[in-house]
PDB file of C-alpha atoms and ligand atoms in Angstrom:
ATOM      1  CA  UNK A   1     302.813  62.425 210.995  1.00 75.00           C
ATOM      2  CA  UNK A   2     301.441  58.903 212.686  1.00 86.00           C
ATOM      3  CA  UNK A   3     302.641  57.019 209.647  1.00 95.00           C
ATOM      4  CA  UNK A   4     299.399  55.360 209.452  1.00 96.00           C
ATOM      5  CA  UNK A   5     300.707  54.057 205.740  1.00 97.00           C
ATOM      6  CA  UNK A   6     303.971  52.405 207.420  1.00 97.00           C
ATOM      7  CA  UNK A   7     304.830  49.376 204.696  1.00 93.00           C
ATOM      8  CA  UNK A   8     301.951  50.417 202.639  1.00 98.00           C
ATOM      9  CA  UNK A   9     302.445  50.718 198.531  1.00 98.00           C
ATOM     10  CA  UNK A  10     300.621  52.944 196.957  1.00 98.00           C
ATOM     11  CA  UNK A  11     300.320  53.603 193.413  1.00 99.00           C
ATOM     12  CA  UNK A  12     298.731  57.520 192.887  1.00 99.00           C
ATOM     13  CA  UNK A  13     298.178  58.438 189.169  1.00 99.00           C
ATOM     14  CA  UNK A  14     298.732  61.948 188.093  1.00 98.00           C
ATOM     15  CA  UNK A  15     301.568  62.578 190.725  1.00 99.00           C
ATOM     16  CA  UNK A  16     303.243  64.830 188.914  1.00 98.00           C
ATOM     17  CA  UNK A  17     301.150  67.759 189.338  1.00 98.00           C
ATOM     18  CA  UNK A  18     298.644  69.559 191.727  1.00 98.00           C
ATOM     19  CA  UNK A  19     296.188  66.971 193.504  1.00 98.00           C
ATOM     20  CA  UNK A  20     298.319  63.758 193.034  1.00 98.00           C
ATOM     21  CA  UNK A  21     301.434  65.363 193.699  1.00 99.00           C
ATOM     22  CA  UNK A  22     300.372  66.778 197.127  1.00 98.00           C
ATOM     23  CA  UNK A  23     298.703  63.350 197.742  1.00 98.00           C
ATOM     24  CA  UNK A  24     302.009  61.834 197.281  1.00 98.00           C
ATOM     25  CA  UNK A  25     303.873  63.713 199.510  1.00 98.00           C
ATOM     26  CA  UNK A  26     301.286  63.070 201.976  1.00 98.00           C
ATOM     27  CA  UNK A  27     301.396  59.444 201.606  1.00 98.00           C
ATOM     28  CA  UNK A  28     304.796  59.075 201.929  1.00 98.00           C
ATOM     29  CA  UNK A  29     305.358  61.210 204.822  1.00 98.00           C
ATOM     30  CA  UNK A  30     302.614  59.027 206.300  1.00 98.00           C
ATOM     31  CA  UNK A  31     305.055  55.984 205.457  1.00 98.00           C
ATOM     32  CA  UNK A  32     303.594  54.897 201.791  1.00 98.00           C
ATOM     33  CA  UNK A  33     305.614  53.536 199.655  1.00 98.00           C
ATOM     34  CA  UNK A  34     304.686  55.451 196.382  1.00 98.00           C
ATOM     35  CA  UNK A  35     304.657  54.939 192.861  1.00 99.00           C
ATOM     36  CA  UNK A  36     304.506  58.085 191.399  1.00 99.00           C
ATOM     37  CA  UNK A  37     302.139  57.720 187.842  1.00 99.00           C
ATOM     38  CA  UNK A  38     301.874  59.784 185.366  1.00 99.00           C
ATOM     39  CA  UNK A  39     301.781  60.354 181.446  1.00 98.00           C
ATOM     40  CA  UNK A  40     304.686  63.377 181.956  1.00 98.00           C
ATOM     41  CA  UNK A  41     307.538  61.451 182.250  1.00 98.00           C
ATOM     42  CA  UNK A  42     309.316  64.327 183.725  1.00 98.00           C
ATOM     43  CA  UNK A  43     307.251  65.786 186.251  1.00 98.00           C
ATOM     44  CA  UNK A  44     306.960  62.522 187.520  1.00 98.00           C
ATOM     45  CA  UNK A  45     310.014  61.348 187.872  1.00 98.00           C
ATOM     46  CA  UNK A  46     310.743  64.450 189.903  1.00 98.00           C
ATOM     47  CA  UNK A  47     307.518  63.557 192.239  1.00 98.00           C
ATOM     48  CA  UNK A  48     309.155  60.403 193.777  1.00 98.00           C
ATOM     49  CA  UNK A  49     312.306  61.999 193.385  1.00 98.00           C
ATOM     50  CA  UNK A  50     310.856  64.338 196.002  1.00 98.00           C
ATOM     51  CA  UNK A  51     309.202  61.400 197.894  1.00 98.00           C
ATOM     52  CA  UNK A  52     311.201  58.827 197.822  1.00 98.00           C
ATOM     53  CA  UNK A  53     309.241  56.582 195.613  1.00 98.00           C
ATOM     54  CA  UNK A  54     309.432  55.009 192.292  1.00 98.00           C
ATOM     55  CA  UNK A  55     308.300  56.816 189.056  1.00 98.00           C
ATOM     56  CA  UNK A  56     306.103  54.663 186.317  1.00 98.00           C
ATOM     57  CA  UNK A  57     305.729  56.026 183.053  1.00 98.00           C
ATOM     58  CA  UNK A  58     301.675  55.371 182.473  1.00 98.00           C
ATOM     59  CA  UNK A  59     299.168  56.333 180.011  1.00 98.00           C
ATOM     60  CA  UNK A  60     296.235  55.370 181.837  1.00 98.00           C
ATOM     61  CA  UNK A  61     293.808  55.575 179.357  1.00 98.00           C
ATOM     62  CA  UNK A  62     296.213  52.359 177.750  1.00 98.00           C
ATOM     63  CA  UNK A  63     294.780  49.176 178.472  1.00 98.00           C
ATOM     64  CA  UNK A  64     298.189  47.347 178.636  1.00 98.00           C
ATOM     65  CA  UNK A  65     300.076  49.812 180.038  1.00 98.00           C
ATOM     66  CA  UNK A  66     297.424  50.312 183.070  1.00 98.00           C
ATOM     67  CA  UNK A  67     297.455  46.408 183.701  1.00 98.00           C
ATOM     68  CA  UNK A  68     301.284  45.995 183.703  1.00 98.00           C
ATOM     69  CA  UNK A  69     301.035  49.283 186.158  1.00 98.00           C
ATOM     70  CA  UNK A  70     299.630  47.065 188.620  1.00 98.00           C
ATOM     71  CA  UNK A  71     300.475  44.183 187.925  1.00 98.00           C
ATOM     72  CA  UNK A  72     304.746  45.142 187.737  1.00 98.00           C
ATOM     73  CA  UNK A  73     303.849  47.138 191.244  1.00 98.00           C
ATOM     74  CA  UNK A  74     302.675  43.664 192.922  1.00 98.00           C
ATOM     75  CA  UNK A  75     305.662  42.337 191.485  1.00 98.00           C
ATOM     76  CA  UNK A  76     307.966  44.279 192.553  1.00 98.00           C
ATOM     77  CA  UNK A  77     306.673  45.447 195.975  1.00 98.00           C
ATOM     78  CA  UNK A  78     304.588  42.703 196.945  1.00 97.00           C
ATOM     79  CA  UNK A  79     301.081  44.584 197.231  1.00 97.00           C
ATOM     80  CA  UNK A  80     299.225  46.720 195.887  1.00 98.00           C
ATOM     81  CA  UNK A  81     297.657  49.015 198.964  1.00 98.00           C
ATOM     82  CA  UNK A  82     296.152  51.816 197.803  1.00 98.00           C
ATOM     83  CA  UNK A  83     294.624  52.935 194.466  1.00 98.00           C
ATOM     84  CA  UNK A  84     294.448  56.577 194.115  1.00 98.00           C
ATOM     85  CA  UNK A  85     292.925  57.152 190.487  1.00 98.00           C
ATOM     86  CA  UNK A  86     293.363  60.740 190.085  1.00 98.00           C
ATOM     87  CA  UNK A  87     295.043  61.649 186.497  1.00 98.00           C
ATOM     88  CA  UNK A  88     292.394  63.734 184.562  1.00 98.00           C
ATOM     89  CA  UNK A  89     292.491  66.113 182.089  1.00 98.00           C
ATOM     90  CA  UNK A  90     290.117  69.522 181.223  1.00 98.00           C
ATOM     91  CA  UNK A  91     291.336  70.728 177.463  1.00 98.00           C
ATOM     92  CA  UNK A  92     290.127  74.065 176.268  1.00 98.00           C
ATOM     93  CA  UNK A  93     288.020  72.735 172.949  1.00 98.00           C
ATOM     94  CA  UNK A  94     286.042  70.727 175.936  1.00 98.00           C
ATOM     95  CA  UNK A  95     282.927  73.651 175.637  1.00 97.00           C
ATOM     96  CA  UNK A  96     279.700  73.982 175.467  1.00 96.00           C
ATOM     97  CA  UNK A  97     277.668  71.271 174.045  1.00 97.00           C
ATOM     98  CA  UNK A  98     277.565  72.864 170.880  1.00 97.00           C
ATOM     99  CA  UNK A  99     280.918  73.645 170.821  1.00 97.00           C
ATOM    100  CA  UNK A 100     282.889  70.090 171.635  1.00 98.00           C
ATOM    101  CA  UNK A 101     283.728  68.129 168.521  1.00 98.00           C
ATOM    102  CA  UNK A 102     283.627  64.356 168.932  1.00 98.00           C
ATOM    103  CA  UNK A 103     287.348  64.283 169.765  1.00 98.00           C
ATOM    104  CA  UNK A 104     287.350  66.095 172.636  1.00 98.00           C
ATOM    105  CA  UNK A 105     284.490  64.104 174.000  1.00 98.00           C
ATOM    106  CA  UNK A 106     286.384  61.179 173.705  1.00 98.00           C
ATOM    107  CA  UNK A 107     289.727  62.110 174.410  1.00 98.00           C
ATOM    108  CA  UNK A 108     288.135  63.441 177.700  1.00 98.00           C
ATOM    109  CA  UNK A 109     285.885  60.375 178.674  1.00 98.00           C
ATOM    110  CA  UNK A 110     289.026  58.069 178.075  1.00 98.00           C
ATOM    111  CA  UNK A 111     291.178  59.801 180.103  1.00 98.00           C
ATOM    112  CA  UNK A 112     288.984  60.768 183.039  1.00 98.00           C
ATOM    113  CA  UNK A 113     286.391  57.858 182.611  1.00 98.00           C
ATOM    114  CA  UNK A 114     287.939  54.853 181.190  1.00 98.00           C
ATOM    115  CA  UNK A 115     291.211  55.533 182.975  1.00 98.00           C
ATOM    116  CA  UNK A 116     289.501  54.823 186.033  1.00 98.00           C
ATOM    117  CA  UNK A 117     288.053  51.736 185.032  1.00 98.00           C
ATOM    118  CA  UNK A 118     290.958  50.669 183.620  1.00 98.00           C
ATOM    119  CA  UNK A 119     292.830  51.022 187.179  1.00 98.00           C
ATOM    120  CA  UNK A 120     290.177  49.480 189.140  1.00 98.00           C
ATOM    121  CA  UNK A 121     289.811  46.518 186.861  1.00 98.00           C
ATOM    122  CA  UNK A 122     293.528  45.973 187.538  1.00 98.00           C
ATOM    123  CA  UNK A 123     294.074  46.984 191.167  1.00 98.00           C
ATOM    124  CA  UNK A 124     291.354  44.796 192.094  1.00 97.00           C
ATOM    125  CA  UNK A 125     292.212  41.416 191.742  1.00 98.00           C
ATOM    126  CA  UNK A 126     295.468  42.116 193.397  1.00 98.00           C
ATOM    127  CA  UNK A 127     293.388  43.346 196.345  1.00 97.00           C
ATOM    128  CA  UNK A 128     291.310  40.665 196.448  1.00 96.00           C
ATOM    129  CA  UNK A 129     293.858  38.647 197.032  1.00 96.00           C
ATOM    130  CA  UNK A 130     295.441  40.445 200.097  1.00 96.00           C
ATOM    131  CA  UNK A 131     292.068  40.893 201.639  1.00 96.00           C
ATOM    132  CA  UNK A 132     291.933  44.213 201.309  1.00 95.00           C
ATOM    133  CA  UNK A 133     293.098  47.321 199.740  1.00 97.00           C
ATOM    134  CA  UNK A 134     291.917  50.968 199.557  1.00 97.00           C
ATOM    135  CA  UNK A 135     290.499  52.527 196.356  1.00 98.00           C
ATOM    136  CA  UNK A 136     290.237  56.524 195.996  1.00 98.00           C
ATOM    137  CA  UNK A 137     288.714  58.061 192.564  1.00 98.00           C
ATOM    138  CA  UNK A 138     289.103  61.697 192.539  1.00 98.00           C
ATOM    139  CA  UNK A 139     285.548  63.062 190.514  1.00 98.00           C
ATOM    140  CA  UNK A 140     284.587  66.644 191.078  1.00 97.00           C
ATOM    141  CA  UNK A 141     282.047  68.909 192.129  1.00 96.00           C
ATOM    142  CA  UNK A 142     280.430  69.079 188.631  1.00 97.00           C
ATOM    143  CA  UNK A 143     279.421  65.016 188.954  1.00 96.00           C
ATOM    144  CA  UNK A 144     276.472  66.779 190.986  1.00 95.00           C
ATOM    145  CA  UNK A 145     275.861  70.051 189.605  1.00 92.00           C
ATOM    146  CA  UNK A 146     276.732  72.230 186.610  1.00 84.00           C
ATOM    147  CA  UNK A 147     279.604  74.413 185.950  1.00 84.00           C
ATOM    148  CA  UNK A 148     278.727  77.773 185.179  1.00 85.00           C
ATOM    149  CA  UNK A 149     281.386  77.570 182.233  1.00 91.00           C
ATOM    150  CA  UNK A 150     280.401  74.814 180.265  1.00 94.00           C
ATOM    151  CA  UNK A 151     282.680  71.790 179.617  1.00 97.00           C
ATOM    152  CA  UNK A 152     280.117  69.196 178.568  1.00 97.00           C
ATOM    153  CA  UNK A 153     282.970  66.246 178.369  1.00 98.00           C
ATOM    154  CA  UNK A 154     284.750  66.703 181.826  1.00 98.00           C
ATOM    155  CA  UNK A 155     280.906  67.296 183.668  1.00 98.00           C
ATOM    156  CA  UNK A 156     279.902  63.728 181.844  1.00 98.00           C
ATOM    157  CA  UNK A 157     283.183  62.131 182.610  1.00 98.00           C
ATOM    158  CA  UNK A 158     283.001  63.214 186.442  1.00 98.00           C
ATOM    159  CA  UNK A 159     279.921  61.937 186.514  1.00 98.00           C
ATOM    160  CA  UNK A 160     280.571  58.773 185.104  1.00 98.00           C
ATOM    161  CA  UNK A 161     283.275  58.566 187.691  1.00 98.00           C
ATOM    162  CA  UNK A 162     281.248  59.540 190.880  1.00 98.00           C
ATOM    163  CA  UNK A 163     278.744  56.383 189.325  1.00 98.00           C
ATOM    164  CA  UNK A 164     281.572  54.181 189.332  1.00 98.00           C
ATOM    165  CA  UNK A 165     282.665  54.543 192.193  1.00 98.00           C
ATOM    166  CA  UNK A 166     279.071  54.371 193.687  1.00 96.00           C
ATOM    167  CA  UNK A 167     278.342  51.002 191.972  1.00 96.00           C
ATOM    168  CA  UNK A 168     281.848  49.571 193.029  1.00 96.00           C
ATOM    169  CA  UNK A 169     281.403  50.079 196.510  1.00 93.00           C
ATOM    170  CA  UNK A 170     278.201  48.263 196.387  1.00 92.00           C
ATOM    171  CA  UNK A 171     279.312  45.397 194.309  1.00 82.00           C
ATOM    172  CA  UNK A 172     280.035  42.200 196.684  1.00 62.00           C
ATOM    173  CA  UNK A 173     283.543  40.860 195.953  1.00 58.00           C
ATOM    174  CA  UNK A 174     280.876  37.446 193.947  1.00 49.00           C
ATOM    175  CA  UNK A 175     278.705  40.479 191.758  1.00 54.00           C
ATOM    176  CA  UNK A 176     281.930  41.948 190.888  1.00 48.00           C
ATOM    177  CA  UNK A 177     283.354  38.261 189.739  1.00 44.00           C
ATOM    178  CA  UNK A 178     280.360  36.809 188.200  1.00 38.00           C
TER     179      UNK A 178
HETATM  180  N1  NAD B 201     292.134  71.351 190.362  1.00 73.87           N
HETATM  181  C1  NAD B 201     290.830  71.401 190.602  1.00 73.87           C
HETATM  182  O1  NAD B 201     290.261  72.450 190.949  1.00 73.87           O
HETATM  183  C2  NAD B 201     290.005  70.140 190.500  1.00 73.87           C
HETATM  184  C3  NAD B 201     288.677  70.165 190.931  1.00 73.87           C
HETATM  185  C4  NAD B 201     287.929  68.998 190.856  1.00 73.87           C
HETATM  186  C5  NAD B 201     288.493  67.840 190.360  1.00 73.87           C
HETATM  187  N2  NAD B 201     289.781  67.845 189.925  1.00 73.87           N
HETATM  188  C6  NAD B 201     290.324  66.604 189.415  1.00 73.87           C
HETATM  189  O2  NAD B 201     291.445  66.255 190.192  1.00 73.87           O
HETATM  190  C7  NAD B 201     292.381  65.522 189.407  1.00 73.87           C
HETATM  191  C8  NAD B 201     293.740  66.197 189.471  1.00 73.87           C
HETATM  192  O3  NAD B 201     293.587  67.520 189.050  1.00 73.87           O
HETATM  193  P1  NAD B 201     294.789  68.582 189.156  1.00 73.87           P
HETATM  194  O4  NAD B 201     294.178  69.926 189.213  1.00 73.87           O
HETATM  195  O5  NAD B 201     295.745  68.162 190.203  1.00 73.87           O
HETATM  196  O6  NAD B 201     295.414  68.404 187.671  1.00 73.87           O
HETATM  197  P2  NAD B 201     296.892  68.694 187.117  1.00 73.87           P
HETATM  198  O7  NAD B 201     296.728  69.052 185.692  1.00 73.87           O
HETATM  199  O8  NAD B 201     297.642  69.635 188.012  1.00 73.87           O
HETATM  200  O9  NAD B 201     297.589  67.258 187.234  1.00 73.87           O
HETATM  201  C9  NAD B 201     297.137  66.177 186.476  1.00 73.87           C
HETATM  202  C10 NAD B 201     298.301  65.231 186.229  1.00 73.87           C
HETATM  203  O10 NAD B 201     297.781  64.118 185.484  1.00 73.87           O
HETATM  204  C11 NAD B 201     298.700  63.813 184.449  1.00 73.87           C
HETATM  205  N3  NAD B 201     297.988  63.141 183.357  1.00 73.87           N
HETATM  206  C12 NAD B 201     297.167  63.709 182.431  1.00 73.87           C
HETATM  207  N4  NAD B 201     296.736  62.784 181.566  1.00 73.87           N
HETATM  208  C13 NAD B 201     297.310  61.604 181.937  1.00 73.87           C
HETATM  209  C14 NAD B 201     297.263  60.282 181.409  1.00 73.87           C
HETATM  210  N5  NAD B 201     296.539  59.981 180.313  1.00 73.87           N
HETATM  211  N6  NAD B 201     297.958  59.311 182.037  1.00 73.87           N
HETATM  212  C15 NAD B 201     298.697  59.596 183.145  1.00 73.87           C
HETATM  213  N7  NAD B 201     298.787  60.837 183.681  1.00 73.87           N
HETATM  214  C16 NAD B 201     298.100  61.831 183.073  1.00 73.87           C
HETATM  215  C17 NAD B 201     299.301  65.158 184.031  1.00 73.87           C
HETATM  216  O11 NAD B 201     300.531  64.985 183.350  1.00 73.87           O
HETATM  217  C18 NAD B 201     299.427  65.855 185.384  1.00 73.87           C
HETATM  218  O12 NAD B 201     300.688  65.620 185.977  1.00 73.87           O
HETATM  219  C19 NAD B 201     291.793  65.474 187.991  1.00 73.87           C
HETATM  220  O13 NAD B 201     291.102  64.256 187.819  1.00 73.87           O
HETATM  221  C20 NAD B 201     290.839  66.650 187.990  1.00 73.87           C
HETATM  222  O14 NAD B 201     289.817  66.494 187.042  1.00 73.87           O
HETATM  223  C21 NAD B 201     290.548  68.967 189.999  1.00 73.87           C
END
């Protein structure tokens, strides 16, 4: 590896499983510093276990607990590097349109939607006031097409996520302020 994240923190939500978890062990054998997030206290803990990092119990669909996320990692470390919103969820009573009761909708939208929204509007300002920082939102190939099986929530959720995203990297650091 070329360490290209030597003295880098970087927070990665969802580490203790599948994309986030493979993302952290890349990141730290590239150098990172990582905090290991994630809702399962136990599978995280034994991410940065495995990676050397430091395990944050998060739900990031909390508004608090998302804020003092970022907020206790720029304490602690310094910085806040790199953002990798990734935790997401895809229940089985998310169905076809006809099938998805309310609850599922929202449970869905506020973990994959609002989560990252949540984590952007407090990695941000801590950012901003390094200069820079790196922001990563995982969304999925359903934010541009449909899956064959429905899941109405996770499709609208992804989507809302790929927007996001879109409308964040166009924002000037004054739009995003004002
Ligand atoms: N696996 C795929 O094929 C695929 C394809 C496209 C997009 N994605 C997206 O990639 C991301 C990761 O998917 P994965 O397959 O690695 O999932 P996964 O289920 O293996 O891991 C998700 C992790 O997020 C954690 N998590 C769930 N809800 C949380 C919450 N509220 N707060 C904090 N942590 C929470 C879980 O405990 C778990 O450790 C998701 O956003 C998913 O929608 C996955």
């Amino acid at each position: 590896m070329q360490q290209r994240l030597a003295d880098r923190v970087a927070v990665v939500t969802g580490a203790g499983s599948g994309i986030g978890l493979a993302t952290a062990r890349r990141f730290a054998a590239e150098g990172a510093r990582v905090v290991c997030v994630d809702v399962d206290a136990t599978a995280g803990d034994r991410a940065a276990q495995e990676v050397g990092g430091e395990f944050v119990a998060c739900d990031v669909a909390d508004e608090a607990a998302v804020r003092d996320l970022f907020d206790g990692v720029a304490r602690r470390h310094g910085r806040v590097d790199v953002a990798f919103n990734n935790a997401g969820i895809s229940p089985p009573d998310d169905d076809s349109i006809l099938e998805t009761g309310l609850d599922a909708w929202e449970r869905v939208l506020r973990v994959n939607t609002t989560s990252v929204y949540l984590c952007c509007k407090y990695a941000i300002p801590h950012m901003r006031r390094q200069g820079k920082g790196s922001i990563i939102n995982t969304a999925s190939f359903v934010a541009l097409m449909g899956a064959a099986t429905s899941q109405i929530a996770y499709t609208a959720s992804k989507g809302g996520v790929l927007a996001m995203t879109r409308e964040l990297a166009c924002s000037s650091p004054e739009r995003a302020s004002g």
